[in-house]
Structures are given as structure tokens and as C-alpha cells.
């Protein structure tokens, strides 16, 4: 059976070009990049070449790129590092209610254990942050603002340049979790106006367990990991050479294909949505009508549970997701949909389809067919779903 993967926001398969670039570092290129001998120096050169590729994708200087162990680590490093280094300036940090848990839980930790005051900005029904609300939230004691570039559950893209301007005027550091945006949207750090930006390799067809953090020159930041002088004293520990080379290769490939892939994925997504809308009653689309990641579609199927649909899809070889991978399995409704004002019972029937390089039109059509059958069957069993024949909610025959 052909497997149809529609969960690229959770992770992506490693591209063959990326794997081939990585393999030597699990073989002959095993030297320690800090060693003086040529075996070490060769690995060092490959790491620095990779740093240049990531810097090019970000339009920054290579010295401003710090390699980390994940997107999650980059977020932790940016937020905790900025707070610890700027404690003398204030005790207040701002983010949004729709961030990834890597940001949300870091904020909660700082609030609980370091007496840092936190503000979580709301969003409108499309998932957009209001710049005026940010202006009102900033005070004399604000150290840092963190707003994601694009949301991982619904795909909404935030107006980063405008938010960054507000931060700059108030002399507040601005961090963005660009893990979903990097490789899909333009991530020129100068245009975006960020001081700190997080990215991860495994969301762009690179390996898991490696990420990077852009740190604008002159930004005060404490390291989280202490030890040797690796990564210009920003992150101690012998470098993950294979992973870093994989990230550099994936970043370069993604940048070259970004616009063409964006057009292709948008078209595929619209085909999927039109098919769903035409064949399945009582559905609604969550997210922003225009300002959205090209391959992300979030849909609520009323009267049923998302987990049930997921299991039916999986039996037919289709992988999708309810909310983010990290919260699936918990019966908690998505915090993102809740912040957008989606009622709990509707949020619970929501699925995220995130498309990628290998998806085809035929796969979209097949997914619609399987979805229509699964949803109809689950609604037949649901005591609250309207009967197709009479259409009265709440009545079961
Ligand atoms: C996946 C993701 C992360 C976490 O990245 P990891 O490399 O998996 O730790 C953080 N933020 C967003 C928006 C993500 O989608």
C-alpha cells in the first residue's frame, strides 16, 4: 500500500542529497573539529561551510549563526539566555498564546522559578497578533518579545517587521520562532527586523536533533550549556558535525526551491480543501485566508473527534495530525484553536494536513475520498451529529 504522508509540520523525511552529504561524517570524516590535525580541520571546514549556507538563507553574517540541538533548544536558548543576560534591565517578557510549547513552557518556567513577569498576547479569529496590543503590553521593564513567524497548527503568518519595529522603538529584544517558516517563507533577518531567530533541520528535510539560532551581533545572551569554547562560547559541546552538514545542505536546497514549492503546495492545499468542502458537510477551515504557510490546512469536522478520523485515515495509509504532534494523545483541545476562539467541541474535531515535496494531486483526491467515508461513518455513530436524511442536530434514530 502506498503511504500518503500529510504531516510535514511534525517532521519531514531526510532528503537523499542531505543523507549523502552527512554520511562521510559517520565514516572517514570522524575528526574532532577542535583538533589541530588535518582530520579535525577538515571537519571544522565542513561545519563552517554549513554555517555560511545557513547565514546566506538568513542574510546574516556566519558569526551570527549558533548551531544547537533542536528548534526547542534554540527557543530555550534565545529566551532564557536573553532574560539571564538582561536581568538588570527588567523582569518582564511578552509572547503570544499560540506559540509552540518550546516557547510557552519556557515562559512559564521563568515566571515560576525566576519571578519573571509574563504577558501572553491574544490573537484574532484568523490567528493574527495585533501590533497595537503589543504596543500596549510593553512597559519600562520589558526585556524581550517572542512571536513566531508562522504557526505550526494553522499556518498563520505574523507581521514580524511591524512587530519588530515596535520592539526596536522601545529598545526591547525581539525573538522569533521561525521553525515552521524557515525554508518556506523569506527569512531575511534584516527585513524581518529580529534580534534572535530559531530554526530546525528536521522540518526542512534535514535530520532530527539539530537546529540553529540567529543571534544579532551585539545581543547580550547567556549560554545555557557551559563547557568548552565551542560556537564562540555560546554553546559548549563537541559539534554534531553530520547534523550540522545536513542542516546546511537542507537549508541551501530549500532556499533554491522555495518559491516553486510554495506555488505547488498552495495549489495542492486548495485542491484538498475544495475536495473536502464539496464532499463533506459541516466543515470549517481554521487559519488566515491569505497570510498562511503554503502547505498547511487546518479543518474542523463538526460533531466528531479528530483522533477517530486520524485512526481511520491511518488504516488507509494516510498520515495527518490533530493539532501539534506534542499534544496528540492528550485530550486537551489545541491551545492555538482555543486562542482563536474556536469552541472546544469544534476544536476537538480538527485535523491538520501539512503537505510536502512528494505529495501529488492524486494523493489529495484519494485523501478526500477516504476522509469523506471516515467522517460519514463516525458521524453515523455520533449521538450529536445531524442525520443526513433529516438534518436535525441532537436527534438519533
Ligand atoms: C517543530 C517546532 C519546534 C521544535 O523544533 P524541534 O527541532 O522539533 O525541537 C518549535 N517551534 C515550532 C513552531 C515547531 O514547529
JSON list of N, CA and C and ligand atoms in Angstrom, two decimals, residues 9-10 69-73 75 100 102 148 150-152 177 179-180 200-203 209-210, ligand 1:
[
{"chain": "A", "resi": 9, "resn": "UNK", "atom": "N", "xyz": [4.48, 19.17, 9.00]},
{"chain": "A", "resi": 9, "resn": "UNK", "atom": "CA", "xyz": [4.75, 20.14, 10.07]},
{"chain": "A", "resi": 9, "resn": "UNK", "atom": "C", "xyz": [5.28, 19.44, 11.31]},
{"chain": "A", "resi": 10, "resn": "UNK", "atom": "N", "xyz": [5.02, 18.13, 11.42]},
{"chain": "A", "resi": 10, "resn": "UNK", "atom": "CA", "xyz": [5.55, 17.36, 12.55]},
{"chain": "A", "resi": 10, "resn": "UNK", "atom": "C", "xyz": [7.01, 17.02, 12.29]},
{"chain": "A", "resi": 69, "resn": "UNK", "atom": "N", "xyz": [20.95, 21.92, 19.39]},
{"chain": "A", "resi": 69, "resn": "UNK", "atom": "CA", "xyz": [20.49, 20.53, 19.30]},
{"chain": "A", "resi": 69, "resn": "UNK", "atom": "C", "xyz": [19.06, 20.37, 18.81]},
{"chain": "A", "resi": 70, "resn": "UNK", "atom": "N", "xyz": [18.34, 21.47, 18.59]},
{"chain": "A", "resi": 70, "resn": "UNK", "atom": "CA", "xyz": [16.96, 21.38, 18.10]},
{"chain": "A", "resi": 70, "resn": "UNK", "atom": "C", "xyz": [16.35, 22.77, 18.02]},
{"chain": "A", "resi": 71, "resn": "UNK", "atom": "N", "xyz": [15.19, 22.85, 17.40]},
{"chain": "A", "resi": 71, "resn": "UNK", "atom": "CA", "xyz": [14.42, 24.09, 17.42]},
{"chain": "A", "resi": 71, "resn": "UNK", "atom": "C", "xyz": [14.03, 24.44, 18.84]},
{"chain": "A", "resi": 72, "resn": "UNK", "atom": "N", "xyz": [13.69, 23.43, 19.60]},
{"chain": "A", "resi": 72, "resn": "UNK", "atom": "CA", "xyz": [13.31, 23.63, 21.01]},
{"chain": "A", "resi": 72, "resn": "UNK", "atom": "C", "xyz": [14.47, 24.26, 21.78]},
{"chain": "A", "resi": 73, "resn": "UNK", "atom": "N", "xyz": [15.67, 23.73, 21.57]},
{"chain": "A", "resi": 73, "resn": "UNK", "atom": "CA", "xyz": [16.83, 24.30, 22.27]},
{"chain": "A", "resi": 73, "resn": "UNK", "atom": "C", "xyz": [17.06, 25.75, 21.83]},
{"chain": "A", "resi": 75, "resn": "UNK", "atom": "N", "xyz": [14.87, 27.93, 20.90]},
{"chain": "A", "resi": 75, "resn": "UNK", "atom": "CA", "xyz": [13.89, 28.77, 21.59]},
{"chain": "A", "resi": 75, "resn": "UNK", "atom": "C", "xyz": [14.28, 28.98, 23.06]},
{"chain": "A", "resi": 100, "resn": "UNK", "atom": "N", "xyz": [4.51, 27.66, 20.05]},
{"chain": "A", "resi": 100, "resn": "UNK", "atom": "CA", "xyz": [4.87, 26.26, 20.29]},
{"chain": "A", "resi": 100, "resn": "UNK", "atom": "C", "xyz": [5.18, 26.11, 21.79]},
{"chain": "A", "resi": 102, "resn": "UNK", "atom": "N", "xyz": [7.65, 24.92, 23.14]},
{"chain": "A", "resi": 102, "resn": "UNK", "atom": "CA", "xyz": [9.05, 25.25, 23.41]},
{"chain": "A", "resi": 102, "resn": "UNK", "atom": "C", "xyz": [9.18, 26.69, 23.90]},
{"chain": "A", "resi": 148, "resn": "UNK", "atom": "N", "xyz": [6.18, 33.98, 17.04]},
{"chain": "A", "resi": 148, "resn": "UNK", "atom": "CA", "xyz": [6.55, 33.05, 15.97]},
{"chain": "A", "resi": 148, "resn": "UNK", "atom": "C", "xyz": [6.28, 33.66, 14.60]},
{"chain": "A", "resi": 150, "resn": "UNK", "atom": "N", "xyz": [5.51, 31.86, 11.72]},
{"chain": "A", "resi": 150, "resn": "UNK", "atom": "CA", "xyz": [4.32, 31.19, 11.19]},
{"chain": "A", "resi": 150, "resn": "UNK", "atom": "C", "xyz": [3.92, 30.09, 12.17]},
{"chain": "A", "resi": 151, "resn": "UNK", "atom": "N", "xyz": [2.61, 29.93, 12.33]},
{"chain": "A", "resi": 151, "resn": "UNK", "atom": "CA", "xyz": [2.13, 28.96, 13.31]},
{"chain": "A", "resi": 151, "resn": "UNK", "atom": "C", "xyz": [2.14, 27.53, 12.78]},
{"chain": "A", "resi": 152, "resn": "UNK", "atom": "N", "xyz": [2.52, 26.59, 13.65]},
{"chain": "A", "resi": 152, "resn": "UNK", "atom": "CA", "xyz": [2.66, 25.20, 13.23]},
{"chain": "A", "resi": 152, "resn": "UNK", "atom": "C", "xyz": [1.34, 24.46, 13.11]},
{"chain": "A", "resi": 177, "resn": "UNK", "atom": "N", "xyz": [10.36, 32.47, 16.71]},
{"chain": "A", "resi": 177, "resn": "UNK", "atom": "CA", "xyz": [10.44, 31.04, 16.43]},
{"chain": "A", "resi": 177, "resn": "UNK", "atom": "C", "xyz": [10.03, 30.89, 14.96]},
{"chain": "A", "resi": 179, "resn": "UNK", "atom": "N", "xyz": [10.75, 28.18, 13.15]},
{"chain": "A", "resi": 179, "resn": "UNK", "atom": "CA", "xyz": [10.96, 26.76, 12.82]},
{"chain": "A", "resi": 179, "resn": "UNK", "atom": "C", "xyz": [10.05, 26.32, 11.67]},
{"chain": "A", "resi": 180, "resn": "UNK", "atom": "N", "xyz": [8.79, 26.79, 11.66]},
{"chain": "A", "resi": 180, "resn": "UNK", "atom": "CA", "xyz": [7.89, 26.40, 10.56]},
{"chain": "A", "resi": 180, "resn": "UNK", "atom": "C", "xyz": [8.10, 27.25, 9.31]},
{"chain": "A", "resi": 200, "resn": "UNK", "atom": "N", "xyz": [15.06, 24.86, 12.70]},
{"chain": "A", "resi": 200, "resn": "UNK", "atom": "CA", "xyz": [15.33, 23.45, 12.97]},
{"chain": "A", "resi": 200, "resn": "UNK", "atom": "C", "xyz": [15.49, 22.70, 11.65]},
{"chain": "A", "resi": 201, "resn": "UNK", "atom": "N", "xyz": [16.37, 21.69, 11.63]},
{"chain": "A", "resi": 201, "resn": "UNK", "atom": "CA", "xyz": [16.67, 20.98, 10.38]},
{"chain": "A", "resi": 201, "resn": "UNK", "atom": "C", "xyz": [15.57, 20.02, 9.96]},
{"chain": "A", "resi": 202, "resn": "UNK", "atom": "N", "xyz": [14.93, 19.35, 10.93]},
{"chain": "A", "resi": 202, "resn": "UNK", "atom": "CA", "xyz": [14.04, 18.24, 10.52]},
{"chain": "A", "resi": 202, "resn": "UNK", "atom": "C", "xyz": [12.69, 18.70, 9.97]},
{"chain": "A", "resi": 203, "resn": "UNK", "atom": "N", "xyz": [12.44, 20.00, 9.98]},
{"chain": "A", "resi": 203, "resn": "UNK", "atom": "CA", "xyz": [11.22, 20.49, 9.35]},
{"chain": "A", "resi": 203, "resn": "UNK", "atom": "C", "xyz": [11.47, 20.85, 7.89]},
{"chain": "A", "resi": 209, "resn": "UNK", "atom": "N", "xyz": [17.28, 16.53, 15.61]},
{"chain": "A", "resi": 209, "resn": "UNK", "atom": "CA", "xyz": [18.31, 16.75, 16.62]},
{"chain": "A", "resi": 209, "resn": "UNK", "atom": "C", "xyz": [19.36, 17.78, 16.25]},
{"chain": "A", "resi": 210, "resn": "UNK", "atom": "N", "xyz": [19.04, 18.68, 15.35]},
{"chain": "A", "resi": 210, "resn": "UNK", "atom": "CA", "xyz": [19.95, 19.80, 15.08]},
{"chain": "A", "resi": 210, "resn": "UNK", "atom": "C", "xyz": [19.13, 21.02, 14.67]},
{"chain": "B", "resi": 1, "resn": "LIG", "atom": "C1", "xyz": [8.82, 21.68, 15.44]},
{"chain": "B", "resi": 1, "resn": "LIG", "atom": "C2", "xyz": [8.74, 23.02, 16.07]},
{"chain": "B", "resi": 1, "resn": "LIG", "atom": "C3", "xyz": [9.58, 23.37, 17.14]},
{"chain": "B", "resi": 1, "resn": "LIG", "atom": "C4", "xyz": [10.52, 22.39, 17.78]},
{"chain": "B", "resi": 1, "resn": "LIG", "atom": "O1", "xyz": [11.60, 22.05, 16.96]},
{"chain": "B", "resi": 1, "resn": "LIG", "atom": "P1", "xyz": [12.41, 20.70, 17.31]},
{"chain": "B", "resi": 1, "resn": "LIG", "atom": "O2", "xyz": [13.59, 20.74, 16.41]},
{"chain": "B", "resi": 1, "resn": "LIG", "atom": "O3", "xyz": [11.47, 19.57, 16.98]},
{"chain": "B", "resi": 1, "resn": "LIG", "atom": "O4", "xyz": [12.74, 20.76, 18.73]},
{"chain": "B", "resi": 1, "resn": "LIG", "atom": "C5", "xyz": [9.49, 24.64, 17.65]},
{"chain": "B", "resi": 1, "resn": "LIG", "atom": "N1", "xyz": [8.64, 25.53, 17.14]},
{"chain": "B", "resi": 1, "resn": "LIG", "atom": "C6", "xyz": [7.82, 25.24, 16.10]},
{"chain": "B", "resi": 1, "resn": "LIG", "atom": "C7", "xyz": [6.92, 26.29, 15.57]},
{"chain": "B", "resi": 1, "resn": "LIG", "atom": "C8", "xyz": [7.84, 23.98, 15.54]},
{"chain": "B", "resi": 1, "resn": "LIG", "atom": "O5", "xyz": [7.03, 23.69, 14.54]}
]
